[in-house]
mmCIF file of C-alpha atoms in Angstrom:
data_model
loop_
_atom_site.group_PDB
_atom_site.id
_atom_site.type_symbol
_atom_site.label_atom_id
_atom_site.label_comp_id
_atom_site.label_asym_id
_atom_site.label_seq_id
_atom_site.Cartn_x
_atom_site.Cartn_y
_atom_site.Cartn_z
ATOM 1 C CA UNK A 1 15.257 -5.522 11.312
ATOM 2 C CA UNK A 2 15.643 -9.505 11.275
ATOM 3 C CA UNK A 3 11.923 -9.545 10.764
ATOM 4 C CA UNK A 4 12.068 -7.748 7.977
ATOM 5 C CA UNK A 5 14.731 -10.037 6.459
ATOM 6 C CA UNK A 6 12.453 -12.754 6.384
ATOM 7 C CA UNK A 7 9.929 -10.105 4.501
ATOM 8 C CA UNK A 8 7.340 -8.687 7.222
ATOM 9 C CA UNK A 9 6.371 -5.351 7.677
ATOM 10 C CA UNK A 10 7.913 -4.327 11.044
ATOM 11 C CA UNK A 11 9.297 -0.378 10.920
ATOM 12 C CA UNK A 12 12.676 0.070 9.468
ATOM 13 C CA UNK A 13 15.442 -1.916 9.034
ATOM 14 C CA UNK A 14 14.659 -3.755 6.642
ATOM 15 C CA UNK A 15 11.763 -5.233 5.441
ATOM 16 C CA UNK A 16 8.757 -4.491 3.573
ATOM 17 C CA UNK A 17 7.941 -6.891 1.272
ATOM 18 C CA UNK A 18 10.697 -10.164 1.405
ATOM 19 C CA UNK A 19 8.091 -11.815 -0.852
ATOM 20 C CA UNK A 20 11.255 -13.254 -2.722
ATOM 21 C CA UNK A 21 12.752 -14.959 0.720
ATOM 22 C CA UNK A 22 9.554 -15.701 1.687
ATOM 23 C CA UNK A 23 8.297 -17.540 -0.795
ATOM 24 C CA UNK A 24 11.482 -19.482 -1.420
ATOM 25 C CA UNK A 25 11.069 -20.899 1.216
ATOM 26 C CA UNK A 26 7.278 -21.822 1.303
ATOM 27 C CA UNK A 27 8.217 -23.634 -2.196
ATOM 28 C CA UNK A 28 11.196 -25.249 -1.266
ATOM 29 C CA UNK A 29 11.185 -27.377 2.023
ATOM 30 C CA UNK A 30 15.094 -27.082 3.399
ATOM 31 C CA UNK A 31 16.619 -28.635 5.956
ATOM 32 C CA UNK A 32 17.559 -25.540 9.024
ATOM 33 C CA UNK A 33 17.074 -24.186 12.746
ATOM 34 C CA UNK A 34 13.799 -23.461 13.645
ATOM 35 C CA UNK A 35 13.605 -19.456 13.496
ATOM 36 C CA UNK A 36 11.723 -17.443 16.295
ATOM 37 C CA UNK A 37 8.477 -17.032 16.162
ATOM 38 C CA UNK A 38 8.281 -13.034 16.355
ATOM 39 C CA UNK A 39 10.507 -13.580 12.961
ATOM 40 C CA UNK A 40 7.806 -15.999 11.592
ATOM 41 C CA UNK A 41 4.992 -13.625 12.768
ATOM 42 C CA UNK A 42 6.184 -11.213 10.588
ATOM 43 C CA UNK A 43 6.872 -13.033 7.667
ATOM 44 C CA UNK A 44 3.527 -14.674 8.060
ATOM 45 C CA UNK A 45 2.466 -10.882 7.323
ATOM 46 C CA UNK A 46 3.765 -10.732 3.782
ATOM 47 C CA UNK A 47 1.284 -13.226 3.003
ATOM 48 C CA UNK A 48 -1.247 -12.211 4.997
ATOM 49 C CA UNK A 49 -1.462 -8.067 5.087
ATOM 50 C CA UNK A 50 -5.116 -7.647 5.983
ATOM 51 C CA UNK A 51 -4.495 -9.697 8.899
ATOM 52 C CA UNK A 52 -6.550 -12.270 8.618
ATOM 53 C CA UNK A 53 -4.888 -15.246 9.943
ATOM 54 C CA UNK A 54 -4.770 -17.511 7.172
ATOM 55 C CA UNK A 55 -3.176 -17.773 3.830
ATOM 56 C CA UNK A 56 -5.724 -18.198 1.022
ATOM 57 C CA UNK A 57 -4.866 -19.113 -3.106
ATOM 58 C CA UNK A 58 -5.443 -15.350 -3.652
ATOM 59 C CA UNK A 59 -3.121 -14.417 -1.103
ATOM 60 C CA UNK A 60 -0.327 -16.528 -2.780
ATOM 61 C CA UNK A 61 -1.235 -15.859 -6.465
ATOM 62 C CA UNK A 62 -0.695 -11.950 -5.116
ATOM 63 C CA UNK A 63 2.631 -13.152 -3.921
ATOM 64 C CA UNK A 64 3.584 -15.149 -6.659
ATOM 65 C CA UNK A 65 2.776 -12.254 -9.032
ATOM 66 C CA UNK A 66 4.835 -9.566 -7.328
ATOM 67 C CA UNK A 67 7.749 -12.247 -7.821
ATOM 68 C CA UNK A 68 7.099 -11.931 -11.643
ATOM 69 C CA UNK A 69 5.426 -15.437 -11.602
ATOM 70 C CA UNK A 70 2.115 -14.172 -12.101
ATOM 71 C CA UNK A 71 1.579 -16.790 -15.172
ATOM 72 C CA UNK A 72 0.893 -20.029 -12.237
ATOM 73 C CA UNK A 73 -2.152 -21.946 -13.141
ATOM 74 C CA UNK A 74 -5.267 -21.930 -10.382
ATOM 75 C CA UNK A 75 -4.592 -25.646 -10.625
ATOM 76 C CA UNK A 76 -0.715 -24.731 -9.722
ATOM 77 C CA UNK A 77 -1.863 -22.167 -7.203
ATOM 78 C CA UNK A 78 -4.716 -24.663 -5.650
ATOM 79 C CA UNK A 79 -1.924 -27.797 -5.506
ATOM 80 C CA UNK A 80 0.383 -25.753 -3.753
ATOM 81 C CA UNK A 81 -2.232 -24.709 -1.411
ATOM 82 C CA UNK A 82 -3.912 -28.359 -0.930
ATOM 83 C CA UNK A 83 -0.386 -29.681 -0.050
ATOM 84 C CA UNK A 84 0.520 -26.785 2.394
ATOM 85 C CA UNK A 85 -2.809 -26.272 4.151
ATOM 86 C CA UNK A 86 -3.194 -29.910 5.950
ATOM 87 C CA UNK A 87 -4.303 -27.909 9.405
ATOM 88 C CA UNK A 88 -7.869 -26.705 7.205
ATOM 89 C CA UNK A 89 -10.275 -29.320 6.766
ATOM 90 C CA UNK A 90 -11.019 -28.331 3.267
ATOM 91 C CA UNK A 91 -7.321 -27.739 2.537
ATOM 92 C CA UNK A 92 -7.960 -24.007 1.364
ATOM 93 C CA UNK A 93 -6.225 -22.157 3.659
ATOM 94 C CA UNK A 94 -2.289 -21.718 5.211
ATOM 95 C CA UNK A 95 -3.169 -22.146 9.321
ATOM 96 C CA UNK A 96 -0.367 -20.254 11.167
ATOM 97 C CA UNK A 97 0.720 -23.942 12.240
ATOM 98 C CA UNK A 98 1.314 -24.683 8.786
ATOM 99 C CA UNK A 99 2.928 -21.734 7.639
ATOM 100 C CA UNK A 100 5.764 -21.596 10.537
ATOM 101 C CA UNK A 101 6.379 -25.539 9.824
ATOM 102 C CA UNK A 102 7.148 -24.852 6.232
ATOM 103 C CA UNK A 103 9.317 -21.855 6.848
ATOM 104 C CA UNK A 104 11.761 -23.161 9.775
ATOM 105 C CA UNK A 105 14.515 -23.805 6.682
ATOM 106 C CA UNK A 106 16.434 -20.467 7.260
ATOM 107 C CA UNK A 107 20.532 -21.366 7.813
ATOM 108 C CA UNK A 108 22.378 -19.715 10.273
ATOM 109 C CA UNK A 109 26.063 -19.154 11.023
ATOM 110 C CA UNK A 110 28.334 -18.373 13.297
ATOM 111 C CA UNK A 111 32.051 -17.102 13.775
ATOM 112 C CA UNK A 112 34.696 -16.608 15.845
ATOM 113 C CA UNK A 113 36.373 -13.007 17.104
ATOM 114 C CA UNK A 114 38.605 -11.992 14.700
ATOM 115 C CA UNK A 115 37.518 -14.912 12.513
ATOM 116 C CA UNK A 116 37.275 -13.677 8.177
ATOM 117 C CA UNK A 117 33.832 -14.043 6.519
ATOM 118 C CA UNK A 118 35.055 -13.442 3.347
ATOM 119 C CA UNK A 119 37.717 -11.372 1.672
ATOM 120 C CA UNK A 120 37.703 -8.919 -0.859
ATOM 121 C CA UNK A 121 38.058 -10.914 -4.142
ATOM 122 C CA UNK A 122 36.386 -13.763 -3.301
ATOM 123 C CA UNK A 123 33.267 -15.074 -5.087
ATOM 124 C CA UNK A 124 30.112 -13.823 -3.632
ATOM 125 C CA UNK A 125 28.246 -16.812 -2.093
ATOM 126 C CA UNK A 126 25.433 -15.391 -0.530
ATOM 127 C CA UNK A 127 23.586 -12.220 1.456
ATOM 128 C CA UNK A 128 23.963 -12.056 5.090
ATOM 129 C CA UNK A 129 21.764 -10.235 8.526
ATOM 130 C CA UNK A 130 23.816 -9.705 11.291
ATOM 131 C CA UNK A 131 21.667 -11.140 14.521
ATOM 132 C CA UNK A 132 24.770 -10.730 16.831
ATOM 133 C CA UNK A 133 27.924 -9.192 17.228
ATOM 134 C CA UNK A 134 29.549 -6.573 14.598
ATOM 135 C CA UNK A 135 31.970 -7.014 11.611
ATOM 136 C CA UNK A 136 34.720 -4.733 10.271
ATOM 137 C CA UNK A 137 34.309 -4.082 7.054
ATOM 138 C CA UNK A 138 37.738 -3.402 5.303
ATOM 139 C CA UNK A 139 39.055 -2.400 2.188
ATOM 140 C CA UNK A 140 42.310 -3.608 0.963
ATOM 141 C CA UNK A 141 44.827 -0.904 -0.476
ATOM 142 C CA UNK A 142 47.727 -0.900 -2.901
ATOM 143 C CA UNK A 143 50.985 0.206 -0.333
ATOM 144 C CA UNK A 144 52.996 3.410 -1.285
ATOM 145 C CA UNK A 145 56.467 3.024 -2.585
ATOM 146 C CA UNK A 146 55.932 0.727 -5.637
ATOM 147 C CA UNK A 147 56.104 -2.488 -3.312
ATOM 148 C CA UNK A 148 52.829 -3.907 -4.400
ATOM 149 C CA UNK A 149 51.836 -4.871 -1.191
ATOM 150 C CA UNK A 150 48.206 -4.077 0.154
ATOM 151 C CA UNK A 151 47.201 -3.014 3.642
ATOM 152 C CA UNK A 152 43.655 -3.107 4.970
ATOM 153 C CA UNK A 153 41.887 0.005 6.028
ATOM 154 C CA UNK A 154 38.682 -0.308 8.263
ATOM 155 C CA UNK A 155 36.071 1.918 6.366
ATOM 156 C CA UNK A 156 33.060 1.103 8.722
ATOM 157 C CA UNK A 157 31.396 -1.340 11.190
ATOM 158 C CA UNK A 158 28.375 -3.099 10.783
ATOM 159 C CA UNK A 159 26.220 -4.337 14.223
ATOM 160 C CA UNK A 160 23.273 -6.291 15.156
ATOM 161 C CA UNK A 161 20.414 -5.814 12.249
ATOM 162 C CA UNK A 162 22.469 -4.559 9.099
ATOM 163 C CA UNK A 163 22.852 -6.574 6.350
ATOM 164 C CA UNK A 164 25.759 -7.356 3.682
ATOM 165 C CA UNK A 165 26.783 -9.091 0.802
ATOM 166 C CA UNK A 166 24.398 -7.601 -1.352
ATOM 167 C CA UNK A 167 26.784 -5.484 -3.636
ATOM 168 C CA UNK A 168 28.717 -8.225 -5.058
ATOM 169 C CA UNK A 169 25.498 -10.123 -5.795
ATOM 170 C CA UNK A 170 23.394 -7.729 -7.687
ATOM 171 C CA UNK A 171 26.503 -6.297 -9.657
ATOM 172 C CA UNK A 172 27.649 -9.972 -10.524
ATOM 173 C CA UNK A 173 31.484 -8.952 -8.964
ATOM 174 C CA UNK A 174 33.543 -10.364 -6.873
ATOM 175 C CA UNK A 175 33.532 -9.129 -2.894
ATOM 176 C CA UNK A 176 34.732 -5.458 -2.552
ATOM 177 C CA UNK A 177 35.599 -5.702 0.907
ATOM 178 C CA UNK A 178 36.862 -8.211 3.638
ATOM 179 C CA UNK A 179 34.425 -8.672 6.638
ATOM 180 C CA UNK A 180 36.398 -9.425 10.015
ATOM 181 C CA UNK A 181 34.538 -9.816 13.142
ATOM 182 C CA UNK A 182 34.925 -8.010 16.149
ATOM 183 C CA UNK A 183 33.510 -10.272 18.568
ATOM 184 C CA UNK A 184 31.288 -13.917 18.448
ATOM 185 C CA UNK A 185 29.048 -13.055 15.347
ATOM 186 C CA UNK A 186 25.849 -14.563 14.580
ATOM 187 C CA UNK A 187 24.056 -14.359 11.177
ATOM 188 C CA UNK A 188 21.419 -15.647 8.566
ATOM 189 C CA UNK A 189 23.091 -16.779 5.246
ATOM 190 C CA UNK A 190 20.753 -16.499 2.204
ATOM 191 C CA UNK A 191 22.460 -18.729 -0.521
ATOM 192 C CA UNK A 192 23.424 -17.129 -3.953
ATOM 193 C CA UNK A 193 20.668 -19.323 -5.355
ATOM 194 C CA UNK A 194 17.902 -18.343 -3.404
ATOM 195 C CA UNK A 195 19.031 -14.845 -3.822
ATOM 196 C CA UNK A 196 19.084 -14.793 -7.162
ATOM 197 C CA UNK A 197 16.019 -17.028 -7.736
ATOM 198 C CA UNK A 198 14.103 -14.034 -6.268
ATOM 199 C CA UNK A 199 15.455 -11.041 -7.120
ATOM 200 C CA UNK A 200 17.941 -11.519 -10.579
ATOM 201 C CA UNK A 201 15.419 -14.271 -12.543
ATOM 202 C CA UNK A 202 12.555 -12.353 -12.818
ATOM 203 C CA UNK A 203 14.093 -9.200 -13.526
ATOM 204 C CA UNK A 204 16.239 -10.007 -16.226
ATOM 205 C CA UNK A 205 13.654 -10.271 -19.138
ATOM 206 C CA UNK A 206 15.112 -12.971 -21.182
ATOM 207 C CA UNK A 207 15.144 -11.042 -24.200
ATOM 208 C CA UNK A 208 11.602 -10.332 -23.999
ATOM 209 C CA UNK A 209 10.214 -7.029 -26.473
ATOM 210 C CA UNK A 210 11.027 -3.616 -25.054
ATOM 211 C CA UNK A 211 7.747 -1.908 -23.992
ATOM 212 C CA UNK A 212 5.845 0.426 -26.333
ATOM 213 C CA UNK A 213 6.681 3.738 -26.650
ATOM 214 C CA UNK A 214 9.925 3.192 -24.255
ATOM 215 C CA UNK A 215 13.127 3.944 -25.586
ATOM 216 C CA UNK A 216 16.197 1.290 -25.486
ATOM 217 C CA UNK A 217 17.938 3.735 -22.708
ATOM 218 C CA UNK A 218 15.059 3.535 -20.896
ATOM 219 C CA UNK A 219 13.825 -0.136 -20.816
ATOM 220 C CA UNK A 220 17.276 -0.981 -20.075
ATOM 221 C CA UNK A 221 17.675 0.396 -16.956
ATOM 222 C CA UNK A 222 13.927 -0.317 -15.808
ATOM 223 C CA UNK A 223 14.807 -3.802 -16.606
ATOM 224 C CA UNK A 224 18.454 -3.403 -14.757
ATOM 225 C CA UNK A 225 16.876 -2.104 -12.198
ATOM 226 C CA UNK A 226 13.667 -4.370 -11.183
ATOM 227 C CA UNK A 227 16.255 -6.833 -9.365
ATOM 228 C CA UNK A 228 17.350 -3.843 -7.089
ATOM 229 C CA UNK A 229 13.626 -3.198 -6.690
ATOM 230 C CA UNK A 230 13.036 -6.975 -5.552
ATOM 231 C CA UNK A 231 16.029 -6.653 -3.165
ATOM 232 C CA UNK A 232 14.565 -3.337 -1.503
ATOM 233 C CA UNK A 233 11.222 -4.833 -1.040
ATOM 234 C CA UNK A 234 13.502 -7.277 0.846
ATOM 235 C CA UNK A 235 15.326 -5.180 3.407
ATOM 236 C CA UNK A 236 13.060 -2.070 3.643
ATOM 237 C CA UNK A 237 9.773 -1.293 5.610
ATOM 238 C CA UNK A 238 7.327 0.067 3.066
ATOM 239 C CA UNK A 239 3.985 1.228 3.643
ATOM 240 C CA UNK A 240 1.200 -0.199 1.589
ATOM 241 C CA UNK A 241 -1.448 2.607 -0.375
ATOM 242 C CA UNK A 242 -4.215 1.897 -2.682
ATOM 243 C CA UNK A 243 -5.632 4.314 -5.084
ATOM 244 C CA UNK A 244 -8.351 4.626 -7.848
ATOM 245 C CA UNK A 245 -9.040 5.167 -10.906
ATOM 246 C CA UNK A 246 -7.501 8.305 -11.895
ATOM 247 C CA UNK A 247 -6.413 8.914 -8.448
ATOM 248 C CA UNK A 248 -2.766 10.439 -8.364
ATOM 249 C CA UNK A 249 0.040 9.733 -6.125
ATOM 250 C CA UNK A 250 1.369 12.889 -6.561
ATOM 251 C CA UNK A 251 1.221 15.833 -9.201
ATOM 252 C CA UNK A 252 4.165 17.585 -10.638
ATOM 253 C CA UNK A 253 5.016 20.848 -8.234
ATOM 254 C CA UNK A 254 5.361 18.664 -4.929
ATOM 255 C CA UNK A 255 7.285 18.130 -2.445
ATOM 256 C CA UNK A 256 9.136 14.525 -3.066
ATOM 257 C CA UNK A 257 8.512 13.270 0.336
ATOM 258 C CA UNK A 258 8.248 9.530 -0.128
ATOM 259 C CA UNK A 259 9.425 6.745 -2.973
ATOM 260 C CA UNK A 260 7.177 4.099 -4.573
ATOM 261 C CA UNK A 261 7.014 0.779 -6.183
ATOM 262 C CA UNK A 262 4.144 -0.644 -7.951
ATOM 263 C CA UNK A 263 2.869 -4.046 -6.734
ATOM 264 C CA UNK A 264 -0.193 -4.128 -8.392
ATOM 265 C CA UNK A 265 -1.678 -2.139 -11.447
ATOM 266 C CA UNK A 266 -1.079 0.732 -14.489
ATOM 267 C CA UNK A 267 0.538 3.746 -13.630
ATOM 268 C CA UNK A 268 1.210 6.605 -16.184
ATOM 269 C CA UNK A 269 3.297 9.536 -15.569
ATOM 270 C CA UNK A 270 2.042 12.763 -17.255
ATOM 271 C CA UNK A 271 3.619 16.486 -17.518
ATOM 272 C CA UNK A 272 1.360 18.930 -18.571
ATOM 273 C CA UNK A 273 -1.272 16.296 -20.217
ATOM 274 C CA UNK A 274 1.307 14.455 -22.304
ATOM 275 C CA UNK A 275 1.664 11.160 -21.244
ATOM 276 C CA UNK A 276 5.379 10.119 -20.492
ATOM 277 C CA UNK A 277 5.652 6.773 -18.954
ATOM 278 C CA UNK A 278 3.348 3.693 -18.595
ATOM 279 C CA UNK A 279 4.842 1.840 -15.504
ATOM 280 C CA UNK A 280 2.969 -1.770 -14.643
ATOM 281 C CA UNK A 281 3.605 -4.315 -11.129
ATOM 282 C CA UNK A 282 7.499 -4.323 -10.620
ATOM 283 C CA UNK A 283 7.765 -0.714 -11.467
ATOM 284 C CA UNK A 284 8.727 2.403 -9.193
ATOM 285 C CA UNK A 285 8.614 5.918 -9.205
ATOM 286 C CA UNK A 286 9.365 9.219 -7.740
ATOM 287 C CA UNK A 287 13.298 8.224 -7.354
ATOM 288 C CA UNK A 288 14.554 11.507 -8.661
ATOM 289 C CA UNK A 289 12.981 13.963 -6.521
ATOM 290 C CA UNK A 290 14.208 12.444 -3.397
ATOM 291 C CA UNK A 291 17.712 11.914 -5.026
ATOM 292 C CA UNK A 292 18.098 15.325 -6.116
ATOM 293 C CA UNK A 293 16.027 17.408 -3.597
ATOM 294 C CA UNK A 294 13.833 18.893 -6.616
ATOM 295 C CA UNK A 295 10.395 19.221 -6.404
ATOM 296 C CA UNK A 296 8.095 16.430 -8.401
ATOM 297 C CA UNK A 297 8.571 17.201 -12.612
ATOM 298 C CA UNK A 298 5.661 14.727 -13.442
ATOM 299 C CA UNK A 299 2.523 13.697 -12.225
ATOM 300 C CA UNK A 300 1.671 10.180 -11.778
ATOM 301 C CA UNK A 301 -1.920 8.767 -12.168
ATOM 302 C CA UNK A 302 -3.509 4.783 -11.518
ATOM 303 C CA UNK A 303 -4.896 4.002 -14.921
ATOM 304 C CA UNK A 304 -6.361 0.699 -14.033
ATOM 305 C CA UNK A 305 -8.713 -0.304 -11.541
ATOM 306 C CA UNK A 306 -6.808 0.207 -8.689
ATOM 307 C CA UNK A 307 -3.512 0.483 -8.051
ATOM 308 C CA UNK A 308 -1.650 -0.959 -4.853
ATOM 309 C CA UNK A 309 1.617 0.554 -4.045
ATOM 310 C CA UNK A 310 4.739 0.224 -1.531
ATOM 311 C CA UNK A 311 6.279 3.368 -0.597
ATOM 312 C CA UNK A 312 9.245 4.242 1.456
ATOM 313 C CA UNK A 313 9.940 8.000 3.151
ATOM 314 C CA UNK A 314 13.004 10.283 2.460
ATOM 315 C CA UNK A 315 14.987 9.092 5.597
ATOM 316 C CA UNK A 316 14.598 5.239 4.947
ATOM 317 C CA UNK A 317 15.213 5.728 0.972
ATOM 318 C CA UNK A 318 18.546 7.912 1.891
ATOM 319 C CA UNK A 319 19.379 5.242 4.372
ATOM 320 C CA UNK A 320 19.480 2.740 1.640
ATOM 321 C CA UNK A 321 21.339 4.671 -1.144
ATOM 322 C CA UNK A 322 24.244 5.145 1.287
ATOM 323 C CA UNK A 323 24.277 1.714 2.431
ATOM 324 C CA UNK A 324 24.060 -0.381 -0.627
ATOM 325 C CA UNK A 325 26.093 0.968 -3.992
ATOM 326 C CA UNK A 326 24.556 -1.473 -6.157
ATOM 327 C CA UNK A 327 21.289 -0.092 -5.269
ATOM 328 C CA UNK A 328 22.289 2.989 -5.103
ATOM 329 C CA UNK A 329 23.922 2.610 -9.126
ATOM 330 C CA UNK A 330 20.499 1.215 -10.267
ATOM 331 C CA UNK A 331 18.390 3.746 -8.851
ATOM 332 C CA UNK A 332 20.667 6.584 -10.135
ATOM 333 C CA UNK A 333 21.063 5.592 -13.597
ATOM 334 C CA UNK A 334 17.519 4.818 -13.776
ATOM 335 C CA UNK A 335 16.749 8.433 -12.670
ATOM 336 C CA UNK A 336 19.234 10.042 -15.232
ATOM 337 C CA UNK A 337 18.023 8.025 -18.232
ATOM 338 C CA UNK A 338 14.568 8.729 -17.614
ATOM 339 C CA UNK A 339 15.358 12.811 -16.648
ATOM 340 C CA UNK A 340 17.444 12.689 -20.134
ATOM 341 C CA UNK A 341 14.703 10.863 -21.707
ATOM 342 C CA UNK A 342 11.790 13.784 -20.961
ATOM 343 C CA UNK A 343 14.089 16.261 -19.611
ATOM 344 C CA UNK A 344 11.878 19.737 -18.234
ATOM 345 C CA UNK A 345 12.655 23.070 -17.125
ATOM 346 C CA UNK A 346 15.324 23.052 -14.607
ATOM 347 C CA UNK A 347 15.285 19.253 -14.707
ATOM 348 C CA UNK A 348 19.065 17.880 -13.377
ATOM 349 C CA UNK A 349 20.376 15.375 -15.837
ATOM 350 C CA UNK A 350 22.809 13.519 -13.105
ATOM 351 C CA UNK A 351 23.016 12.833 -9.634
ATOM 352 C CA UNK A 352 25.993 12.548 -7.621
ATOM 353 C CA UNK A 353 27.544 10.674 -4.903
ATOM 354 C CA UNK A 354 27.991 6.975 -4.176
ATOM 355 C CA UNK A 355 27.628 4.212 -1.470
ATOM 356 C CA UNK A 356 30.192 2.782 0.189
ATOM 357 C CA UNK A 357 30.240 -0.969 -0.464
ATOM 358 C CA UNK A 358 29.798 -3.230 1.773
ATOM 359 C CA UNK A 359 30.235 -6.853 0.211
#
């Protein structure tokens, strides 16, 4: 789990593609603690998948591009790689050496027994892993008899390897709930900046067209929800998948056994040979199947070259929805404006049930 918080590939608890965290920090050279090196090993993977054991310019344009910066320059892309790869003689590729030297910037905290994180209310100033310890997580209540006091009601407990903070941060609200620790806790602090540098930035659009074809509805809440998108590549091990040319990843009658996200190619989803959606890098699919139990209403084809994908099975994408509410709100509405959008037989308009918060 704390590997995957620094965006490796290591099964669950988090991580699949941290690209954002990641490459935060192999931009920006902070001051920090030295992280361990089975953390660094895995984050090393983000950039380097095929295991290779170097970083090369293609390796970080990929990168770059799955952070919505795929517009760098080869001059950009071959700077940043001639200043990072002093180890290689001919400065074209990210030694291991290199890479774990411009990473060590991570912060770290640490707090007392029954020492307060933060309270419900309070500004949200960053997203947190728990390395050590656990944390109450408590909601404060209005008190019966009209004496507008508030009491604080323990709603769960969070231990070594789950995360927090997130809610506040991709919802833009304050704190929904006051973390109190249990015991000497130990954590990595991701600031606000950093967080939003790679997840809210390149998600938001800045006005930009709506797509083709798409209603408003619907680009809305694609756009709304690409930052919960960069935040689950984050904190959740996903399996990489390539396909062809008119290869599917699944056709409308199956089972929905597994969610995806696009990282690289054209995607269109079909019912009976009518062409629905056209979904492109920073996309995802096959949400409402797993959220409703149904089986698949659509079939979804790679109309480019080849498509690369992330995916993420029914116990790992439950896992998440009940854990995170923001997540959880952006995934569902996404779901019902699309179901509304090209509603079929039998086709639920609506999900229900919520996360709790936690931050």
């Amino acid at each position: 789990r704390v590997s995957s918080f620094l965006g490796g590939g290591a099964e669950h608890a988090g991580g699949g593609g941290g690209d954002g965290a990641a490459l935060r920090k192999f931009e920006s050279r902070r001051s920090g603690r030295m992280l361990e090196a089975s953390m660094l090993g895995e984050a090393f993977k983000v950039f380097d998948p095929d295991g290779k054991g170097y970083i090369t310019e293609d390796d970080l344009g990929r990168v770059m591009a799955s952070l919505g910066k795929s517009d760098a320059s080869a001059q950009e892309l071959h700077e940043t790689m001639a200043q990072a790869a002093r180890a290689d003689r001919e400065h074209k590729r990210v030694l291991y050496g290199d890479f774990i030297e411009l990473m060590s910037s991570t912060e770290r905290r640490r707090f007392r027994e029954g020492e307060v994180m933060f309270r419900q209310g309070d500004p949200a100033d960053g997203f947190y892993l728990l390395l050590s310890g656990s944390i109450d997580v408590i909601k404060q209540e209005e008190e019966g008899g009209g004496g507008g006091g508030k009491s604080g009601r323990t709603v769960d407990t969070l231990f070594a390897g789950e995360y927090f903070g997130e809610t506040a941060l991709l919802s833009h609200a304050p704190r929904q709930a006051t973390m109190r620790c249990r015991e000497p806790v130990e954590v990595l602090r991701l600031s606000r900046e950093d967080f939003e540098a790679g997840f809210v930035q390149q998600s938001t659009g800045g006005g930009a067209a709506r797509p083709c074809g798409k209603t408003e509805a619907m680009a809305s809440a694609e756009a709304t929800a690409r930052q919960a998108l960069g935040f689950i590549q984050m904190v959740s091990s996903m399996q990489r998948s390539t396909l062809r040319h008119g290869e599917t990843a699944f056709v409308e009658g199956d089972v929905g056994d597994r969610f995806f996200i696009i990282e690289d190619g054209h995607i269109t989803v079909e019912r009976n040979g009518v062409v629905l959606n056209n979904l492109e890098a920073g996309g995802c699919f096959g949400e409402l199947a797993l959220l409703t139990g149904a089986p698949r209403n659509a079939t979804v084809r790679c109309t480019s070259e080849r498509c690369r994908l992330l995916s993420m099975g029914v116990a790992d994408f439950s896992r998440l929805m009940r854990r995170s509410a923001a997540v959880h709100s952006d995934i569902e509405t996404l779901a019902r404006t699309r179901s509304a959008t090209h509603p079929a037989a039998g086709d639920p308009h609506g999900t229900q049930g919520h996360a709790a918060a936690k931050g």
